[in-house]
Coordinates of C-alpha atoms and ligand atoms in Angstrom, one line a residue:
M1 CA 26.7 80.4 62.6
S2 CA 28.6 77.5 61.2
K3 CA 26.4 74.8 59.6
N4 CA 29.0 72.2 59.8
F5 CA 29.4 70.2 63.0
D6 CA 31.6 67.5 64.2
V7 CA 28.6 65.8 66.0
I8 CA 24.9 66.2 65.4
V9 CA 22.6 64.6 67.8
I10 CA 19.0 64.0 66.7
G11 CA 16.7 63.9 69.7
G12 CA 17.1 65.8 73.0
G13 CA 15.9 63.2 75.5
P14 CA 18.3 61.9 78.2
G15 CA 20.2 59.9 75.6
G16 CA 20.5 62.8 73.2
Y17 CA 21.1 65.8 75.3
I18 CA 23.6 64.0 77.5
A19 CA 25.5 62.7 74.4
A20 CA 25.6 66.3 73.1
I21 CA 26.9 67.8 76.3
R22 CA 29.6 65.1 76.6
A23 CA 30.6 65.6 72.9
A24 CA 30.9 69.3 73.5
Q25 CA 32.9 68.7 76.7
L26 CA 35.3 66.6 74.6
G27 CA 35.9 69.6 72.3
F28 CA 33.6 68.7 69.4
S29 CA 31.5 71.4 67.7
T30 CA 28.1 69.9 68.5
A31 CA 24.4 70.4 67.6
C32 CA 21.4 68.9 69.1
I33 CA 18.0 68.8 67.3
D34 CA 14.8 68.2 69.2
E35 CA 11.2 68.7 68.1
W36 CA 9.3 68.5 71.4
K37 CA 7.0 71.6 71.9
N38 CA 5.7 73.0 75.1
A39 CA 2.1 74.4 75.4
K40 CA 3.3 77.7 73.8
N41 CA 5.0 75.9 70.9
G42 CA 8.4 76.7 72.3
P43 CA 11.2 74.2 72.7
A44 CA 10.9 71.6 75.5
P45 CA 14.1 69.5 75.4
G46 CA 14.4 66.5 77.7
G47 CA 12.2 64.0 75.7
T48 CA 9.8 61.6 77.1
C49 CA 11.6 61.5 80.4
T50 CA 11.3 65.2 81.1
N51 CA 7.9 66.0 79.4
V52 CA 5.7 62.9 79.9
G53 CA 7.8 60.3 81.7
C54 CA 10.2 60.1 84.6
I55 CA 9.9 63.7 85.9
P56 CA 6.1 64.5 85.8
S57 CA 5.3 61.0 87.0
K58 CA 7.6 61.4 90.0
A59 CA 6.1 64.8 90.7
L60 CA 2.6 63.4 90.8
L61 CA 3.7 60.3 92.8
Q62 CA 5.2 62.7 95.4
S63 CA 2.1 64.9 95.5
S64 CA -0.3 62.0 95.7
E65 CA 1.8 60.4 98.4
H66 CA 1.6 63.6 100.5
F67 CA -2.1 63.6 100.0
E68 CA -2.4 60.0 101.1
H69 CA -0.2 60.5 104.1
A70 CA -2.2 63.6 105.2
G71 CA -5.4 61.6 104.9
H72 CA -4.3 58.3 106.4
A73 CA -0.8 58.3 108.0
F74 CA -0.5 61.7 109.8
A75 CA -3.0 60.7 112.5
D76 CA -0.7 58.0 113.7
H77 CA 2.0 60.6 114.2
G78 CA -0.5 62.7 116.3
I79 CA -1.0 65.2 113.5
E80 CA -4.7 66.0 113.1
V81 CA -5.7 67.3 109.7
K82 CA -9.2 68.8 109.4
G83 CA -10.8 69.7 106.2
L84 CA -8.3 68.0 104.0
G85 CA -9.0 68.9 100.3
L86 CA -7.5 68.2 96.9
N87 CA -6.7 71.0 94.5
L88 CA -6.0 68.9 91.5
E89 CA -5.4 71.9 89.2
R90 CA -2.7 73.1 91.5
M91 CA -1.2 69.7 91.8
L92 CA -1.0 69.3 88.0
G93 CA 0.3 72.9 87.7
R94 CA 3.1 72.1 90.1
K95 CA 4.0 69.1 88.0
D96 CA 4.1 71.3 84.9
T97 CA 6.4 73.8 86.7
V98 CA 8.7 71.0 87.6
V99 CA 8.8 69.9 84.0
K100 CA 9.5 73.4 82.8
Q101 CA 12.3 73.8 85.3
N102 CA 13.9 70.7 83.7
N103 CA 13.3 71.9 80.1
D104 CA 14.9 75.3 81.0
G105 CA 17.8 73.5 82.8
I106 CA 18.7 71.6 79.7
L107 CA 18.6 74.8 77.5
Y108 CA 20.9 76.4 80.1
L109 CA 23.3 73.4 79.9
F110 CA 23.4 73.6 76.1
K111 CA 24.4 77.3 76.4
K112 CA 27.0 76.6 79.1
N113 CA 28.6 73.8 77.1
K114 CA 28.3 75.6 73.7
V115 CA 25.9 73.0 72.2
T116 CA 24.0 74.6 69.3
F117 CA 20.3 73.7 69.8
F118 CA 17.8 73.4 66.9
H119 CA 14.1 73.2 67.6
G120 CA 12.5 71.1 64.9
R121 CA 12.5 67.7 63.3
G122 CA 15.8 66.3 62.1
S123 CA 16.0 64.0 59.1
F124 CA 18.7 62.4 57.0
V125 CA 19.1 63.9 53.6
K126 CA 22.2 62.2 52.2
A127 CA 25.8 61.2 53.0
G128 CA 28.5 63.3 51.4
A129 CA 32.2 64.0 51.5
D130 CA 31.8 66.2 54.6
G131 CA 29.6 63.8 56.5
Y132 CA 25.8 63.6 56.6
E133 CA 23.4 66.3 55.5
I134 CA 20.6 66.7 58.0
K135 CA 17.5 68.7 57.3
V136 CA 15.9 70.6 60.3
A137 CA 12.3 71.3 59.8
G138 CA 11.1 73.7 62.5
A139 CA 9.6 77.2 62.3
T140 CA 12.0 77.6 59.4
E141 CA 13.8 74.9 57.4
E142 CA 17.5 74.6 57.2
S143 CA 20.2 72.2 56.3
I144 CA 23.3 71.3 58.5
T145 CA 26.1 68.8 58.1
G146 CA 27.7 66.5 60.7
K147 CA 30.7 64.2 60.5
H148 CA 29.1 62.0 63.2
I149 CA 25.4 61.6 63.8
V150 CA 23.9 60.2 67.0
V151 CA 20.3 59.1 66.6
A152 CA 18.5 59.4 70.0
T153 CA 14.9 59.6 68.9
G154 CA 13.4 57.6 71.7
S155 CA 10.1 55.7 71.9
N156 CA 6.4 56.1 71.7
P157 CA 3.6 54.3 73.7
R158 CA 2.3 51.1 72.1
A159 CA -1.5 51.2 71.4
L160 CA -3.9 48.3 71.4
G161 CA -5.0 47.6 67.9
N162 CA -8.6 48.1 68.6
A163 CA -8.2 51.1 70.9
P164 CA -6.2 54.0 69.6
F165 CA -5.2 56.7 72.1
D166 CA -7.6 59.7 72.1
E167 CA -6.1 61.1 75.3
K168 CA -9.6 61.9 76.5
L169 CA -11.0 58.4 77.4
I170 CA -8.2 56.1 76.3
L171 CA -5.0 57.4 77.6
S172 CA -1.3 56.9 77.0
N173 CA 1.3 58.0 79.6
S174 CA 0.7 61.6 78.3
G175 CA -3.0 61.6 79.1
A176 CA -2.5 59.7 82.3
L177 CA -0.4 62.5 83.6
S178 CA -3.0 65.2 82.9
I179 CA -6.4 63.9 83.9
D180 CA -8.3 67.0 85.0
A181 CA -10.7 65.4 87.5
V182 CA -10.1 62.3 89.5
P183 CA -12.0 59.5 87.7
K184 CA -14.3 57.5 89.8
K185 CA -13.4 54.3 88.0
L186 CA -10.0 54.0 86.3
G187 CA -9.1 51.0 84.2
V188 CA -5.4 50.2 83.5
I189 CA -4.4 47.7 80.9
G190 CA -0.9 46.3 81.6
A191 CA 0.5 45.8 85.1
G192 CA 4.0 47.0 84.2
V193 CA 5.9 50.0 85.4
I194 CA 3.6 52.7 84.0
G195 CA 0.4 50.8 85.0
L196 CA 1.6 50.5 88.6
E197 CA 3.0 54.0 89.0
M198 CA 0.1 55.8 87.4
G199 CA -2.5 53.4 89.0
S200 CA -0.9 54.3 92.3
V201 CA -1.2 58.1 91.7
W202 CA -4.9 58.0 90.8
R203 CA -5.8 55.5 93.5
R204 CA -4.2 57.7 96.2
L205 CA -6.2 60.6 94.9
G206 CA -9.4 58.7 95.2
A207 CA -10.0 56.6 92.1
E208 CA -11.1 53.0 92.2
V209 CA -8.4 51.4 90.1
S210 CA -8.6 48.1 88.2
V211 CA -5.5 46.8 86.5
L212 CA -5.9 44.1 83.8
E213 CA -2.7 42.2 83.0
A214 CA -2.3 39.6 80.2
L215 CA 0.4 37.5 81.9
P216 CA -0.5 35.0 84.6
T217 CA 2.4 36.2 86.8
F218 CA 2.8 39.6 88.5
L219 CA 5.9 41.6 87.5
G220 CA 7.6 38.6 85.9
A221 CA 10.9 40.4 85.5
V222 CA 11.2 41.1 89.2
D223 CA 12.5 38.6 91.8
E224 CA 9.6 36.3 92.6
Q225 CA 9.7 36.8 96.4
I226 CA 9.9 40.5 96.0
A227 CA 7.0 40.6 93.4
K228 CA 4.8 38.5 95.7
E229 CA 5.4 40.8 98.6
A230 CA 4.7 43.9 96.4
H231 CA 1.5 42.3 95.0
K232 CA 0.3 41.6 98.6
L233 CA 1.0 45.2 99.6
F234 CA -0.6 46.8 96.5
V235 CA -3.8 44.7 96.9
K236 CA -3.9 45.7 100.6
Q237 CA -3.8 49.4 99.5
G238 CA -6.8 48.8 97.3
L239 CA -5.4 48.3 93.8
S240 CA -7.5 45.6 92.1
I241 CA -5.1 43.5 89.9
S242 CA -6.4 40.8 87.6
L243 CA -3.8 38.6 86.0
G244 CA -4.0 36.3 83.0
V245 CA -6.8 38.3 81.3
K246 CA -7.4 38.4 77.6
I247 CA -8.6 41.8 76.4
G248 CA -11.4 41.7 73.9
S249 CA -13.5 44.7 72.6
I250 CA -13.0 48.2 73.9
T251 CA -15.8 50.6 73.2
S252 CA -15.8 54.3 73.9
G253 CA -19.0 55.9 74.9
K254 CA -19.6 59.6 75.4
K255 CA -18.2 59.6 79.0
D256 CA -16.9 56.1 79.6
V257 CA -15.1 53.2 78.1
T258 CA -16.3 49.6 78.2
V259 CA -13.8 46.8 78.2
E260 CA -14.7 43.2 77.5
Y261 CA -12.2 40.6 78.5
T262 CA -11.9 37.0 79.7
D263 CA -10.5 36.4 83.2
D264 CA -7.8 33.8 84.1
K265 CA -10.5 31.1 84.2
G266 CA -11.6 32.0 80.7
A267 CA -14.9 33.5 81.9
P268 CA -16.2 36.5 80.0
Q269 CA -16.1 39.8 82.0
K270 CA -17.2 43.4 81.2
A271 CA -16.1 46.5 83.0
V272 CA -17.0 50.2 82.5
F273 CA -14.4 52.8 83.3
D274 CA -14.5 56.6 83.3
K275 CA -10.9 56.6 81.9
L276 CA -8.7 53.8 80.6
I277 CA -4.9 53.9 80.7
V278 CA -3.2 51.6 78.2
S279 CA 0.3 50.9 79.3
I280 CA 1.4 47.8 77.4
G281 CA 5.0 48.8 76.6
R282 CA 6.6 51.2 74.2
V283 CA 7.9 51.1 70.6
P284 CA 11.0 52.6 69.1
N285 CA 10.5 56.0 67.3
T286 CA 12.1 56.4 63.9
I287 CA 9.2 58.4 62.4
G288 CA 10.3 61.2 60.1
L289 CA 14.0 60.3 60.3
N290 CA 14.2 59.1 56.7
A291 CA 16.2 56.1 57.9
E292 CA 15.4 54.3 54.6
G293 CA 16.6 57.3 52.5
V294 CA 20.2 56.7 53.7
G295 CA 20.0 53.0 54.3
L296 CA 20.0 53.1 58.1
Q297 CA 19.2 49.6 59.2
L298 CA 16.4 48.8 61.6
D299 CA 15.9 45.4 63.2
E300 CA 12.8 43.2 62.9
R301 CA 11.1 45.1 65.8
G302 CA 11.8 48.5 64.4
F303 CA 14.7 49.4 66.6
V304 CA 17.8 51.0 65.0
A305 CA 20.1 48.1 64.7
V306 CA 23.4 48.6 66.7
D307 CA 26.3 46.6 67.9
A308 CA 27.5 46.5 71.5
D309 CA 29.2 49.9 71.0
C310 CA 26.0 51.6 69.6
K311 CA 27.4 51.7 66.1
T312 CA 24.8 51.4 63.3
N313 CA 25.4 49.9 59.9
L314 CA 26.4 53.3 58.5
P315 CA 29.9 54.7 59.1
N316 CA 29.9 57.4 61.8
V317 CA 26.2 57.0 62.6
W318 CA 25.5 55.9 66.2
A319 CA 22.2 55.3 68.1
V320 CA 21.4 55.3 71.8
G321 CA 18.6 55.1 74.3
D322 CA 15.0 53.8 73.8
V323 CA 15.4 53.6 70.0
V324 CA 18.0 50.8 70.4
R325 CA 17.9 47.4 72.1
G326 CA 18.1 47.1 75.9
P327 CA 16.0 48.4 78.8
M328 CA 14.0 51.5 78.1
L329 CA 15.4 53.5 81.0
A330 CA 16.6 57.1 81.2
H331 CA 19.9 56.3 82.9
K332 CA 20.6 53.5 80.4
A333 CA 20.1 56.1 77.6
E334 CA 22.4 58.6 79.4
E335 CA 25.2 56.1 79.9
E336 CA 25.0 55.1 76.2
G337 CA 25.1 58.8 75.2
V338 CA 28.3 59.4 77.2
A339 CA 29.9 56.2 76.0
V340 CA 29.2 57.1 72.3
A341 CA 30.6 60.7 72.7
E342 CA 33.7 59.1 74.2
R343 CA 34.0 56.5 71.5
I344 CA 33.8 59.3 68.9
A345 CA 36.8 60.9 70.7
G346 CA 38.7 57.6 70.4
Q347 CA 38.2 56.8 74.1
H348 CA 36.8 53.6 75.6
G349 CA 33.3 54.4 76.6
H350 CA 31.7 51.5 78.4
V351 CA 28.2 50.6 79.6
N352 CA 27.8 47.7 82.0
F353 CA 24.4 46.2 81.3
N354 CA 24.8 43.9 84.3
T355 CA 24.7 46.7 86.8
I356 CA 21.9 48.9 85.4
P357 CA 19.4 49.4 88.3
W358 CA 15.6 49.3 87.9
V359 CA 13.2 51.2 90.1
I360 CA 9.4 51.1 90.3
Y361 CA 8.3 54.2 92.2
T362 CA 5.3 52.8 93.8
S363 CA 4.9 52.9 97.6
P364 CA 6.7 50.9 98.7
E365 CA 9.3 51.3 96.0
I366 CA 10.7 48.3 94.2
A367 CA 14.3 48.4 93.1
W368 CA 16.8 45.8 92.0
V369 CA 20.1 45.2 90.2
G370 CA 21.6 42.0 88.8
K371 CA 20.1 38.6 88.7
T372 CA 16.8 37.4 90.2
E373 CA 16.6 34.1 92.1
Q374 CA 14.6 32.6 89.3
Q375 CA 17.2 33.6 86.7
L376 CA 20.0 32.0 88.8
K377 CA 18.0 28.8 89.2
A378 CA 17.4 28.7 85.4
E379 CA 21.1 29.3 84.7
G380 CA 22.1 26.5 87.2
V381 CA 24.2 29.0 89.3
A382 CA 24.8 27.9 92.9
Y383 CA 23.9 30.8 95.2
K384 CA 23.2 31.8 98.7
A385 CA 20.3 34.1 99.7
G386 CA 19.9 36.5 102.6
T387 CA 16.9 38.7 103.4
F388 CA 16.1 41.3 106.1
P389 CA 12.7 42.8 106.7
F390 CA 12.2 46.5 107.2
M391 CA 9.9 45.5 110.1
A392 CA 13.1 44.9 112.1
N393 CA 14.8 48.2 111.1
G394 CA 14.6 51.0 113.7
R395 CA 14.6 53.8 111.2
A396 CA 11.7 52.2 109.2
R397 CA 9.7 52.0 112.5
A398 CA 10.4 55.6 113.2
L399 CA 9.3 56.5 109.7
G400 CA 6.2 54.5 110.1
D401 CA 6.9 52.5 107.0
T402 CA 8.0 49.0 107.8
S403 CA 6.8 47.2 104.7
G404 CA 9.0 45.0 102.6
M405 CA 12.6 43.7 102.7
V406 CA 16.1 43.7 101.3
K407 CA 17.3 40.5 99.6
F408 CA 20.9 39.6 98.7
L409 CA 21.9 36.8 96.3
A410 CA 25.5 35.9 96.3
D411 CA 27.6 33.2 94.6
A412 CA 27.7 30.1 96.7
K413 CA 31.5 29.7 96.4
S414 CA 33.0 33.1 95.9
D415 CA 30.3 35.1 97.8
E416 CA 30.3 37.7 94.9
I417 CA 27.1 39.6 94.9
L418 CA 24.9 38.5 92.0
G419 CA 21.8 40.4 92.6
V420 CA 20.1 42.7 95.2
H421 CA 16.4 43.2 95.4
I422 CA 14.5 45.6 97.5
V423 CA 10.8 46.3 98.2
G424 CA 10.4 49.0 100.8
P425 CA 10.8 52.6 101.7
M426 CA 13.4 54.6 99.7
A427 CA 14.4 51.5 97.7
S428 CA 15.3 53.9 94.8
E429 CA 18.1 55.4 97.0
L430 CA 19.1 52.2 98.8
I431 CA 19.8 50.3 95.5
S432 CA 22.8 52.6 94.7
E433 CA 24.9 50.9 97.4
A434 CA 24.2 47.6 95.7
V435 CA 25.1 49.0 92.3
V436 CA 28.4 50.3 93.5
A437 CA 29.1 47.0 95.3
M438 CA 28.4 45.0 92.1
E439 CA 30.4 47.4 89.9
F440 CA 33.4 46.7 92.2
R441 CA 32.5 43.0 92.2
A442 CA 32.2 43.1 96.0
S443 CA 31.2 40.1 98.1
S444 CA 28.2 40.1 100.5
E445 CA 30.8 39.9 103.3
D446 CA 32.3 43.2 102.1
I447 CA 28.9 44.9 102.6
A448 CA 28.4 43.1 105.9
R449 CA 31.7 44.4 107.2
I450 CA 31.1 48.1 106.3
C451 CA 29.9 50.4 109.0
H452 CA 26.4 51.8 108.2
A453 CA 25.0 54.8 109.9
H454 CA 22.4 54.2 112.7
P455 CA 19.5 54.6 112.5
S456 CA 19.2 54.3 108.8
L457 CA 17.3 52.2 106.2
S458 CA 20.7 51.2 104.8
E459 CA 21.3 49.1 107.9
A460 CA 18.7 46.7 106.4
T461 CA 21.1 46.4 103.4
K462 CA 24.0 45.5 105.7
E463 CA 21.7 43.1 107.6
A464 CA 20.6 41.3 104.4
A465 CA 24.2 40.9 103.5
L466 CA 24.9 39.4 107.0
A467 CA 21.9 37.1 106.4
V468 CA 23.6 35.6 103.4
D469 CA 26.0 34.0 106.0
K470 CA 23.0 33.4 108.4
R471 CA 24.3 35.9 111.0
S472 CA 22.0 38.9 110.9
L473 CA 22.1 40.7 114.2
N474 CA 18.7 42.3 114.5
F475 CA 16.4 39.6 113.2
Ligands
FAD501 P1 13.2 60.2 74.6 O1 13.3 60.6 76.0 O2 12.0 59.6 74.1 O3 13.6 61.4 73.8 C1 13.6 61.4 72.4 C2 13.5 62.8 71.9 O4 13.8 62.9 70.5 C3 12.1 63.4 72.1 O5 12.2 64.7 72.6 C4 11.5 63.5 70.7 O6 10.6 64.6 70.5 C5 12.8 63.7 69.9 N1 12.7 63.3 68.5 C6 12.3 62.2 68.0 N2 12.5 62.1 66.6 C7 13.0 63.3 66.3 C8 13.5 63.9 65.1 N3 13.4 63.2 63.9 N4 14.0 65.1 65.1 C9 14.1 65.8 66.3 N5 13.7 65.3 67.5 C10 13.2 64.1 67.5 N6 12.9 55.8 83.0 C11 13.7 55.8 84.1 O7 14.9 55.5 84.0 N7 13.1 56.2 85.3 C12 11.8 56.5 85.4 O8 11.4 56.9 86.5 C13 11.0 56.5 84.2 N8 9.7 56.9 84.3 C14 9.0 56.9 83.1 C15 7.6 57.2 83.2 C16 6.8 57.2 82.1 C17 5.4 57.5 82.2 C18 7.4 56.9 80.9 C19 6.6 56.9 79.6 C20 8.8 56.5 80.7 C21 9.5 56.5 81.9 N9 10.9 56.2 81.9 C22 11.6 56.1 83.0 C23 11.6 55.8 80.6 C24 12.4 57.0 80.0 O9 11.5 58.1 79.9 C25 13.0 56.6 78.7 O10 13.8 55.5 78.9 C26 13.9 57.8 78.3 O11 13.2 59.0 78.1 C27 14.6 57.4 76.9 O12 15.4 58.5 76.6 P2 15.8 58.7 75.0 O13 16.7 59.9 75.0 O14 16.2 57.5 74.4 O15 14.4 59.1 74.3
NAI502 P1 6.0 47.4 80.7 O1 6.7 46.6 79.7 O2 6.7 47.8 81.9 O3 4.6 46.7 81.1 C1 3.7 46.4 80.1 C2 2.7 45.3 80.7 O4 1.6 45.2 79.9 C3 3.4 44.0 80.8 O5 3.2 43.4 82.1 C4 2.7 43.1 79.8 O6 2.6 41.8 80.1 C5 1.3 43.8 79.7 N1 0.6 43.6 78.4 C6 1.1 43.7 77.2 N2 0.1 43.5 76.3 C7 -1.0 43.4 77.0 C8 -2.4 43.2 76.6 N3 -2.7 43.1 75.3 N4 -3.3 43.1 77.6 C9 -2.9 43.2 78.9 N5 -1.7 43.4 79.3 C10 -0.7 43.5 78.4 O7 5.5 48.7 79.8 P2 5.0 50.1 80.3 O8 4.4 50.0 81.7 O9 4.1 50.5 79.2 O10 6.2 51.0 80.4 C11 7.1 51.1 79.2 C12 8.5 51.2 79.6 O11 8.7 52.5 80.1 C13 8.9 50.3 80.8 O12 9.2 49.0 80.4 C14 10.1 51.0 81.3 O13 11.2 50.7 80.4 C15 9.8 52.5 81.1 N6 9.3 53.0 82.3 C16 10.2 53.1 83.4 C17 9.8 53.5 84.6 C18 10.8 53.5 85.7 O14 11.9 53.2 85.5 N7 10.3 53.7 87.0 C19 8.5 54.1 84.8 C20 7.6 54.0 83.7 C21 8.1 53.5 82.5

């Protein structure tokens, strides 16, 4: 096997494995190195996303939603369930199977595309005439050389200074996906994406969930009207959300964790939890890469410093995904991976940061693309807004899920769509239409004039677009 490659990708998460596949498709001899191990110490490519992120969290969100529906929503449909029970071991086992199917899928794709896979840790050794020498430390140690290197080493959960993760009582996303018995009382620090998704899973399975958030506003990055609606719905479901708290001491006992904090009025509070999830953001991962050894520049926050094209300070060294600036999202990492492979081939890879969708997979889901109303106000942009509630949508009524709304924001003069925000059923799927529309710089009238299937949730999108011009038909 040749040890010299045109492209070596370090990291096999969505940024790395997609970059490797695209580079191979473009005719480059390509290697991908990934160190993630499965329970049997075998390779488990796919990174955070596949192993302890997007995929397992969505598997558990789905399972727990079925459980909640069977317990609370089926009766309404005339379906009587007697003796409903929870087999958590099986639920977690199914999640693990879904993860493994994705790991295996990536290994298959590497074979299909002739990407050489190395299982182990990749680190820079030195730059030479043939490119960069990379050491791979796995079951054995070997040295390979690449003309181009793509760093895609991802991110790790941020811990609280006084409460390191032990994954038994104080859990990161990894531990939160594998709790082996439903905790009676679950604490969550951080009401961000992970806190709300994982909090929802365990609440649906029976835990009493308390979320403690430092900021005084709920989901500050989300359109205010949408965030308010979501907050109301989550509280109604039974999530306890305390905003504006200041976390103090965190003490682990034998079987529980005590968190002392001050509430939004400054009053001291104390809570005892069976488990505590800490989800306060993630930090870039450059551990073991020997960035300093070759002079790869990091920024002040520890991200690999890159320009708009994902070029680092070193010639022919690129970086993509969570380890560089921008939103920590799998699809952003993938887009950067493709763009970098195409740039290496002399093509014009492009990532449009203005049309990257966000989705929070709670129930109802929250999804958005483009600007929020508060951003447009702050930027002094004149805009028109239109909203349409799912309550007035026939398909939502038939589904039995009428919570939430679709909201359009369009330029006051040109009518170009500036942002679309959804809280409601299947928001994750509905947002795609808005992304396509914004990518093609459509106006709200364009969407309003398109024929949408009836009955479908997407009619709420069309109606919200009509509402921009104050002429929705069904509300
Ligand atoms: P990663 O996926 O972190 O992959 C990096 C890989 O590189 C890892 O396999 C790591 O082991 C490997 N590696 C690191 N250093 C080395 C080295 N020196 N040598 C060899 N290998 C190395 N995003 C979404 O878009 N949608 C979601 O629904 C979603 N859900 C999430 C849920 C949770 C609980 C979490 C934690 C994250 C979620 N994310 C989601 C975020 C998403 O997982 C990340 O944005 C995405 O995984 C980033 O991809 P990446 O390729 O940059 O890095
Ligand atoms: P986050 O950035 O979404 O949320 C962290 C929250 O913790 C914020 O609200 C922040 O104000 C709060 N916080 C920070 N320090 C705190 C403290 N000391 N005390 C109390 N609260 C504190 O980060 P999270 O949830 O850890 O997720 C990390 C990233 O992973 C996300 O930003 C996202 O990029 C990605 N992700 C994406 C998902 C999706 O796309 N559906 C799902 C899960 C994660």
